[in-house]
PDB file of C-alpha atoms in Angstrom:
ATOM      1  CA  UNK A   1      -1.414 -18.326  10.026  1.00  0.00           C
ATOM      2  CA  UNK A   2      -0.571 -14.619  11.313  1.00  0.00           C
ATOM      3  CA  UNK A   3      -0.575 -12.080   9.186  1.00  0.00           C
ATOM      4  CA  UNK A   4       1.914  -9.322   9.084  1.00  0.00           C
ATOM      5  CA  UNK A   5       2.931  -7.938  12.297  1.00  0.00           C
ATOM      6  CA  UNK A   6       3.537  -3.905  13.196  1.00  0.00           C
ATOM      7  CA  UNK A   7       4.574  -2.756  15.935  1.00  0.00           C
ATOM      8  CA  UNK A   8       4.509  -0.362  17.898  1.00  0.00           C
ATOM      9  CA  UNK A   9       0.663   0.754  16.932  1.00  0.00           C
ATOM     10  CA  UNK A  10       1.097   4.124  17.579  1.00  0.00           C
ATOM     11  CA  UNK A  11       4.615   5.661  19.201  1.00  0.00           C
ATOM     12  CA  UNK A  12       5.260   9.623  19.770  1.00  0.00           C
ATOM     13  CA  UNK A  13       8.560  10.970  20.074  1.00  0.00           C
ATOM     14  CA  UNK A  14       9.819  14.395  20.641  1.00  0.00           C
ATOM     15  CA  UNK A  15      12.375  16.051  18.282  1.00  0.00           C
ATOM     16  CA  UNK A  16      15.978  14.805  17.838  1.00  0.00           C
ATOM     17  CA  UNK A  17      14.626  11.223  19.793  1.00  0.00           C
ATOM     18  CA  UNK A  18      14.940   7.940  17.305  1.00  0.00           C
ATOM     19  CA  UNK A  19      12.119   6.320  16.568  1.00  0.00           C
ATOM     20  CA  UNK A  20      12.273   2.123  16.058  1.00  0.00           C
ATOM     21  CA  UNK A  21       9.527   1.131  13.604  1.00  0.00           C
ATOM     22  CA  UNK A  22       9.218  -2.937  13.800  1.00  0.00           C
ATOM     23  CA  UNK A  23       7.665  -5.571  11.209  1.00  0.00           C
ATOM     24  CA  UNK A  24       7.428  -9.084  10.984  1.00  0.00           C
ATOM     25  CA  UNK A  25       6.085 -11.080   8.116  1.00  0.00           C
ATOM     26  CA  UNK A  26       3.854 -13.348   7.409  1.00  0.00           C
ATOM     27  CA  UNK A  27       5.415 -16.550   7.428  1.00  0.00           C
ATOM     28  CA  UNK A  28       7.055 -18.273   4.848  1.00  0.00           C
ATOM     29  CA  UNK A  29       7.495 -14.832   3.798  1.00  0.00           C
ATOM     30  CA  UNK A  30      10.920 -13.126   2.829  1.00  0.00           C
ATOM     31  CA  UNK A  31      10.090  -9.852   0.466  1.00  0.00           C
ATOM     32  CA  UNK A  32       9.384  -6.890   2.964  1.00  0.00           C
ATOM     33  CA  UNK A  33       8.125  -3.511   1.975  1.00  0.00           C
ATOM     34  CA  UNK A  34       7.900   0.186   3.983  1.00  0.00           C
ATOM     35  CA  UNK A  35       5.601   2.132   2.694  1.00  0.00           C
ATOM     36  CA  UNK A  36       4.591   5.670   4.291  1.00  0.00           C
ATOM     37  CA  UNK A  37       1.588   7.978   4.214  1.00  0.00           C
ATOM     38  CA  UNK A  38       1.672  11.147   4.722  1.00  0.00           C
ATOM     39  CA  UNK A  39      -1.701  13.410   5.755  1.00  0.00           C
ATOM     40  CA  UNK A  40      -3.439  13.904   2.765  1.00  0.00           C
ATOM     41  CA  UNK A  41      -1.523  11.332   0.615  1.00  0.00           C
ATOM     42  CA  UNK A  42      -1.393   7.843  -1.024  1.00  0.00           C
ATOM     43  CA  UNK A  43       1.418   5.177   0.122  1.00  0.00           C
ATOM     44  CA  UNK A  44       4.455   6.090  -0.943  1.00  0.00           C
ATOM     45  CA  UNK A  45       7.146   3.233  -1.320  1.00  0.00           C
ATOM     46  CA  UNK A  46      10.778   3.705   0.846  1.00  0.00           C
ATOM     47  CA  UNK A  47      12.690   0.189   0.565  1.00  0.00           C
ATOM     48  CA  UNK A  48      12.320  -3.365   0.152  1.00  0.00           C
ATOM     49  CA  UNK A  49      14.618  -5.552   1.279  1.00  0.00           C
ATOM     50  CA  UNK A  50      14.703  -9.602   0.890  1.00  0.00           C
ATOM     51  CA  UNK A  51      16.622 -11.482   4.244  1.00  0.00           C
ATOM     52  CA  UNK A  52      19.550  -9.933   4.935  1.00  0.00           C
ATOM     53  CA  UNK A  53      19.525  -7.596   1.670  1.00  0.00           C
ATOM     54  CA  UNK A  54      18.504  -4.184   0.887  1.00  0.00           C
ATOM     55  CA  UNK A  55      16.998  -4.424  -2.745  1.00  0.00           C
ATOM     56  CA  UNK A  56      15.645  -1.074  -3.308  1.00  0.00           C
ATOM     57  CA  UNK A  57      16.035   1.984  -1.401  1.00  0.00           C
ATOM     58  CA  UNK A  58      15.266   4.651  -3.831  1.00  0.00           C
ATOM     59  CA  UNK A  59      11.748   6.061  -1.619  1.00  0.00           C
ATOM     60  CA  UNK A  60      14.492   6.342   1.288  1.00  0.00           C
ATOM     61  CA  UNK A  61      15.391   9.835   2.146  1.00  0.00           C
ATOM     62  CA  UNK A  62      18.574  10.060   1.807  1.00  0.00           C
ATOM     63  CA  UNK A  63      19.790  10.690   5.736  1.00  0.00           C
ATOM     64  CA  UNK A  64      18.517   9.817   8.714  1.00  0.00           C
ATOM     65  CA  UNK A  65      16.148   6.679   7.792  1.00  0.00           C
ATOM     66  CA  UNK A  66      17.613   3.052   7.863  1.00  0.00           C
ATOM     67  CA  UNK A  67      16.548  -0.212   7.388  1.00  0.00           C
ATOM     68  CA  UNK A  68      17.125  -3.429   7.986  1.00  0.00           C
ATOM     69  CA  UNK A  69      16.100  -7.505   7.819  1.00  0.00           C
ATOM     70  CA  UNK A  70      17.961  -9.612   9.407  1.00  0.00           C
ATOM     71  CA  UNK A  71      18.394 -13.245   9.106  1.00  0.00           C
ATOM     72  CA  UNK A  72      17.063 -13.424  12.367  1.00  0.00           C
ATOM     73  CA  UNK A  73      13.663 -10.932  13.748  1.00  0.00           C
ATOM     74  CA  UNK A  74      11.906  -8.790  12.615  1.00  0.00           C
ATOM     75  CA  UNK A  75      12.554  -5.855   9.838  1.00  0.00           C
ATOM     76  CA  UNK A  76      13.508  -2.140  11.257  1.00  0.00           C
ATOM     77  CA  UNK A  77      12.633   0.825  10.170  1.00  0.00           C
ATOM     78  CA  UNK A  78      14.917   3.157  12.004  1.00  0.00           C
ATOM     79  CA  UNK A  79      14.968   7.616  11.644  1.00  0.00           C
ATOM     80  CA  UNK A  80      17.489   9.001  13.572  1.00  0.00           C
ATOM     81  CA  UNK A  81      17.032  12.428  14.870  1.00  0.00           C
ATOM     82  CA  UNK A  82      13.187  12.067  14.038  1.00  0.00           C
ATOM     83  CA  UNK A  83      11.675  15.804  12.859  1.00  0.00           C
ATOM     84  CA  UNK A  84       8.250  17.167  12.673  1.00  0.00           C
ATOM     85  CA  UNK A  85       7.919  16.337   8.963  1.00  0.00           C
ATOM     86  CA  UNK A  86       8.763  12.467  10.033  1.00  0.00           C
ATOM     87  CA  UNK A  87       5.072  11.836  11.542  1.00  0.00           C
ATOM     88  CA  UNK A  88       2.737  10.212   9.574  1.00  0.00           C
ATOM     89  CA  UNK A  89       1.798   6.229   9.270  1.00  0.00           C
ATOM     90  CA  UNK A  90       4.582   3.756   8.161  1.00  0.00           C
ATOM     91  CA  UNK A  91       3.403   0.251   7.020  1.00  0.00           C
ATOM     92  CA  UNK A  92       5.038  -2.843   6.181  1.00  0.00           C
ATOM     93  CA  UNK A  93       3.834  -5.720   3.777  1.00  0.00           C
ATOM     94  CA  UNK A  94       5.375  -8.577   2.957  1.00  0.00           C
ATOM     95  CA  UNK A  95       5.268 -11.240  -0.479  1.00  0.00           C
ATOM     96  CA  UNK A  96       6.484 -14.791  -0.817  1.00  0.00           C
ATOM     97  CA  UNK A  97       8.313 -13.559  -3.766  1.00  0.00           C
ATOM     98  CA  UNK A  98       8.391 -10.288  -5.856  1.00  0.00           C
ATOM     99  CA  UNK A  99       5.005  -8.255  -5.622  1.00  0.00           C
ATOM    100  CA  UNK A 100       2.554 -10.307  -5.874  1.00  0.00           C
ATOM    101  CA  UNK A 101       0.509  -9.444  -4.126  1.00  0.00           C
ATOM    102  CA  UNK A 102       0.832  -7.945  -0.797  1.00  0.00           C
ATOM    103  CA  UNK A 103       0.273  -8.510   2.721  1.00  0.00           C
ATOM    104  CA  UNK A 104       0.155  -5.403   4.661  1.00  0.00           C
ATOM    105  CA  UNK A 105       0.456  -5.247   8.239  1.00  0.00           C
ATOM    106  CA  UNK A 106      -2.021  -2.221  10.484  1.00  0.00           C
ATOM    107  CA  UNK A 107       0.559   0.360  10.737  1.00  0.00           C
ATOM    108  CA  UNK A 108       2.627   2.322  13.092  1.00  0.00           C
ATOM    109  CA  UNK A 109       1.369   5.932  13.551  1.00  0.00           C
ATOM    110  CA  UNK A 110       4.662   7.863  14.016  1.00  0.00           C
ATOM    111  CA  UNK A 111       3.967  11.237  16.048  1.00  0.00           C
ATOM    112  CA  UNK A 112       6.912  13.972  16.382  1.00  0.00           C
ATOM    113  CA  UNK A 113       5.881  16.569  19.397  1.00  0.00           C
TER     114      UNK A 113
ATOM    115  CA  UNK B   1       8.269   9.967 -12.200  1.00  0.00           C
ATOM    116  CA  UNK B   2       5.505   7.029 -12.208  1.00  0.00           C
ATOM    117  CA  UNK B   3       2.073   8.368 -11.443  1.00  0.00           C
ATOM    118  CA  UNK B   4      -0.543   6.546 -11.009  1.00  0.00           C
ATOM    119  CA  UNK B   5      -4.067   8.331 -10.678  1.00  0.00           C
ATOM    120  CA  UNK B   6      -7.378   6.743  -9.545  1.00  0.00           C
ATOM    121  CA  UNK B   7     -10.504   8.691  -9.858  1.00  0.00           C
ATOM    122  CA  UNK B   8     -12.732  10.078  -8.298  1.00  0.00           C
ATOM    123  CA  UNK B   9     -11.167  11.067  -5.532  1.00  0.00           C
ATOM    124  CA  UNK B  10     -14.259   9.831  -3.644  1.00  0.00           C
ATOM    125  CA  UNK B  11     -17.513   9.011  -3.819  1.00  0.00           C
ATOM    126  CA  UNK B  12     -21.385   8.716  -1.772  1.00  0.00           C
ATOM    127  CA  UNK B  13     -23.645   6.378  -3.451  1.00  0.00           C
ATOM    128  CA  UNK B  14     -27.116   4.840  -1.856  1.00  0.00           C
ATOM    129  CA  UNK B  15     -27.171   1.152  -1.199  1.00  0.00           C
ATOM    130  CA  UNK B  16     -28.151  -0.783  -3.975  1.00  0.00           C
ATOM    131  CA  UNK B  17     -26.290   1.529  -5.886  1.00  0.00           C
ATOM    132  CA  UNK B  18     -23.968   0.131  -8.688  1.00  0.00           C
ATOM    133  CA  UNK B  19     -20.816   2.221  -9.364  1.00  0.00           C
ATOM    134  CA  UNK B  20     -17.239   2.233 -11.097  1.00  0.00           C
ATOM    135  CA  UNK B  21     -14.137   4.020 -10.695  1.00  0.00           C
ATOM    136  CA  UNK B  22     -11.147   4.658 -12.810  1.00  0.00           C
ATOM    137  CA  UNK B  23      -7.149   3.722 -12.294  1.00  0.00           C
ATOM    138  CA  UNK B  24      -5.457   5.043 -15.279  1.00  0.00           C
ATOM    139  CA  UNK B  25      -1.079   3.879 -15.599  1.00  0.00           C
ATOM    140  CA  UNK B  26       2.084   4.559 -17.177  1.00  0.00           C
ATOM    141  CA  UNK B  27       1.843   1.969 -20.178  1.00  0.00           C
ATOM    142  CA  UNK B  28       5.217   1.173 -20.678  1.00  0.00           C
ATOM    143  CA  UNK B  29       7.631  -1.323 -18.531  1.00  0.00           C
ATOM    144  CA  UNK B  30       3.892  -2.824 -17.580  1.00  0.00           C
ATOM    145  CA  UNK B  31       3.919  -5.864 -15.540  1.00  0.00           C
ATOM    146  CA  UNK B  32       0.735  -5.923 -13.134  1.00  0.00           C
ATOM    147  CA  UNK B  33      -1.837  -3.901 -11.851  1.00  0.00           C
ATOM    148  CA  UNK B  34      -3.103  -4.471  -8.571  1.00  0.00           C
ATOM    149  CA  UNK B  35      -6.598  -3.090  -6.444  1.00  0.00           C
ATOM    150  CA  UNK B  36      -6.440  -3.261  -2.549  1.00  0.00           C
ATOM    151  CA  UNK B  37      -9.374  -2.552  -0.484  1.00  0.00           C
ATOM    152  CA  UNK B  38      -8.909  -0.315   2.420  1.00  0.00           C
ATOM    153  CA  UNK B  39     -11.129  -0.379   5.349  1.00  0.00           C
ATOM    154  CA  UNK B  40     -10.718   2.028   7.926  1.00  0.00           C
ATOM    155  CA  UNK B  41      -8.185   0.798  11.165  1.00  0.00           C
ATOM    156  CA  UNK B  42      -7.807  -2.142   8.948  1.00  0.00           C
ATOM    157  CA  UNK B  43      -4.819  -2.630   6.392  1.00  0.00           C
ATOM    158  CA  UNK B  44      -5.286  -3.007   3.045  1.00  0.00           C
ATOM    159  CA  UNK B  45      -6.258  -6.204   1.586  1.00  0.00           C
ATOM    160  CA  UNK B  46      -5.611  -7.166  -1.859  1.00  0.00           C
ATOM    161  CA  UNK B  47      -8.675  -7.594  -4.019  1.00  0.00           C
ATOM    162  CA  UNK B  48      -6.731  -8.485  -7.781  1.00  0.00           C
ATOM    163  CA  UNK B  49      -3.802  -8.350  -9.506  1.00  0.00           C
ATOM    164  CA  UNK B  50      -3.988  -8.750 -13.380  1.00  0.00           C
ATOM    165  CA  UNK B  51      -1.451  -8.780 -15.804  1.00  0.00           C
ATOM    166  CA  UNK B  52      -3.580  -9.391 -19.434  1.00  0.00           C
ATOM    167  CA  UNK B  53      -4.877  -6.621 -21.702  1.00  0.00           C
ATOM    168  CA  UNK B  54      -8.469  -7.371 -21.640  1.00  0.00           C
ATOM    169  CA  UNK B  55      -8.368  -9.438 -18.524  1.00  0.00           C
ATOM    170  CA  UNK B  56     -11.424  -9.380 -16.677  1.00  0.00           C
ATOM    171  CA  UNK B  57     -11.680 -10.393 -13.061  1.00  0.00           C
ATOM    172  CA  UNK B  58     -14.589 -10.925 -10.032  1.00  0.00           C
ATOM    173  CA  UNK B  59     -15.293 -11.777  -6.811  1.00  0.00           C
ATOM    174  CA  UNK B  60     -18.595 -11.522  -6.000  1.00  0.00           C
ATOM    175  CA  UNK B  61     -19.807  -8.193  -6.348  1.00  0.00           C
ATOM    176  CA  UNK B  62     -16.843  -6.588  -7.511  1.00  0.00           C
ATOM    177  CA  UNK B  63     -14.601  -7.167 -10.574  1.00  0.00           C
ATOM    178  CA  UNK B  64     -12.208  -5.312 -12.599  1.00  0.00           C
ATOM    179  CA  UNK B  65     -11.015  -5.009 -16.336  1.00  0.00           C
ATOM    180  CA  UNK B  66      -7.645  -4.007 -17.575  1.00  0.00           C
ATOM    181  CA  UNK B  67      -6.030  -1.956 -20.776  1.00  0.00           C
ATOM    182  CA  UNK B  68      -2.575  -2.185 -20.728  1.00  0.00           C
ATOM    183  CA  UNK B  69      -2.440  -0.333 -23.921  1.00  0.00           C
ATOM    184  CA  UNK B  70      -4.215   2.443 -22.743  1.00  0.00           C
ATOM    185  CA  UNK B  71      -3.400   2.376 -19.217  1.00  0.00           C
ATOM    186  CA  UNK B  72      -6.358   1.931 -17.601  1.00  0.00           C
ATOM    187  CA  UNK B  73      -8.511  -0.192 -15.211  1.00  0.00           C
ATOM    188  CA  UNK B  74     -11.614   0.008 -13.604  1.00  0.00           C
ATOM    189  CA  UNK B  75     -13.134  -1.762 -10.468  1.00  0.00           C
ATOM    190  CA  UNK B  76     -17.046  -2.470 -10.776  1.00  0.00           C
ATOM    191  CA  UNK B  77     -19.319  -3.004  -7.743  1.00  0.00           C
ATOM    192  CA  UNK B  78     -22.514  -4.134  -8.119  1.00  0.00           C
ATOM    193  CA  UNK B  79     -25.089  -3.337  -6.160  1.00  0.00           C
ATOM    194  CA  UNK B  80     -23.492  -1.361  -3.777  1.00  0.00           C
ATOM    195  CA  UNK B  81     -23.676  -2.091  -0.100  1.00  0.00           C
ATOM    196  CA  UNK B  82     -22.578  -0.780   3.407  1.00  0.00           C
ATOM    197  CA  UNK B  83     -19.982  -2.942   4.025  1.00  0.00           C
ATOM    198  CA  UNK B  84     -18.123  -2.223   0.804  1.00  0.00           C
ATOM    199  CA  UNK B  85     -17.695   0.923   2.343  1.00  0.00           C
ATOM    200  CA  UNK B  86     -13.710   2.046   2.199  1.00  0.00           C
ATOM    201  CA  UNK B  87     -10.605   3.057   0.055  1.00  0.00           C
ATOM    202  CA  UNK B  88      -9.828   1.555  -2.834  1.00  0.00           C
ATOM    203  CA  UNK B  89      -6.259   1.601  -4.131  1.00  0.00           C
ATOM    204  CA  UNK B  90      -4.993   0.615  -7.248  1.00  0.00           C
ATOM    205  CA  UNK B  91      -1.345  -0.132  -7.647  1.00  0.00           C
ATOM    206  CA  UNK B  92       1.258  -0.121 -11.061  1.00  0.00           C
ATOM    207  CA  UNK B  93       3.505  -3.415 -11.018  1.00  0.00           C
ATOM    208  CA  UNK B  94       6.598  -2.305 -13.379  1.00  0.00           C
ATOM    209  CA  UNK B  95      10.371  -2.981 -12.831  1.00  0.00           C
ATOM    210  CA  UNK B  96      10.051  -1.301  -9.468  1.00  0.00           C
ATOM    211  CA  UNK B  97       8.050  -1.533  -6.329  1.00  0.00           C
ATOM    212  CA  UNK B  98       4.076  -1.322  -6.223  1.00  0.00           C
ATOM    213  CA  UNK B  99       3.320   2.772  -7.523  1.00  0.00           C
ATOM    214  CA  UNK B 100       0.162   3.202  -5.660  1.00  0.00           C
ATOM    215  CA  UNK B 101      -2.568   5.671  -6.643  1.00  0.00           C
ATOM    216  CA  UNK B 102      -3.948   7.685  -4.009  1.00  0.00           C
ATOM    217  CA  UNK B 103      -7.109   6.088  -3.663  1.00  0.00           C
ATOM    218  CA  UNK B 104     -11.084   6.480  -4.120  1.00  0.00           C
ATOM    219  CA  UNK B 105     -12.865   6.948  -1.193  1.00  0.00           C
ATOM    220  CA  UNK B 106     -16.173   4.643  -1.216  1.00  0.00           C
ATOM    221  CA  UNK B 107     -18.883   5.347   0.937  1.00  0.00           C
ATOM    222  CA  UNK B 108     -22.282   3.430   0.794  1.00  0.00           C
ATOM    223  CA  UNK B 109     -24.761   4.964   2.494  1.00  0.00           C
ATOM    224  CA  UNK B 110     -28.416   2.497   3.759  1.00  0.00           C
TER     225      UNK B 110
END
């Protein structure tokens, strides 16, 4: 039973480009969470999705960031017109129901040059 | 803004020592307190999910206690081994998605 799969592991983008981060949850999990880890900071909640629905996006920056979890395929976190401050590790986690407990992917490290 | 605090930030112990660290969290709107273990170059792995005041959970040499009235949880490691070296995260579950502390980074020296 494969765990949470995130790709790519590392992503380098120039300022102004778009970044697309993918997350395939564990089989049977319909709840997906995205967290961001900035340097020297803890995991900060960004968005919580269920299939085709955004449940809570209170941690998402208002501009340039969007997330989706379509009926088929992985969840996508999309960052448009990236800036240097977007450089961070982005972690996806899934669960079969609600919060308990979360199963994390290995993260995508985004570097904006 | 929910505040989840962990202390100490980092800890160095000798192999065989027992150790403990603290997580403090809001005592209102409490649903559960999670502990995760995060090894370098891996992803966080769930250790415990605790819901009841006074609860104590154990997994091998690692155990945790919970006080929801005063808003703290302790994680204990008995007889630390080098493979226990990791960052230990706690996370508060209320009526929002999990709010994580910054973690305690444990290094066990052989």
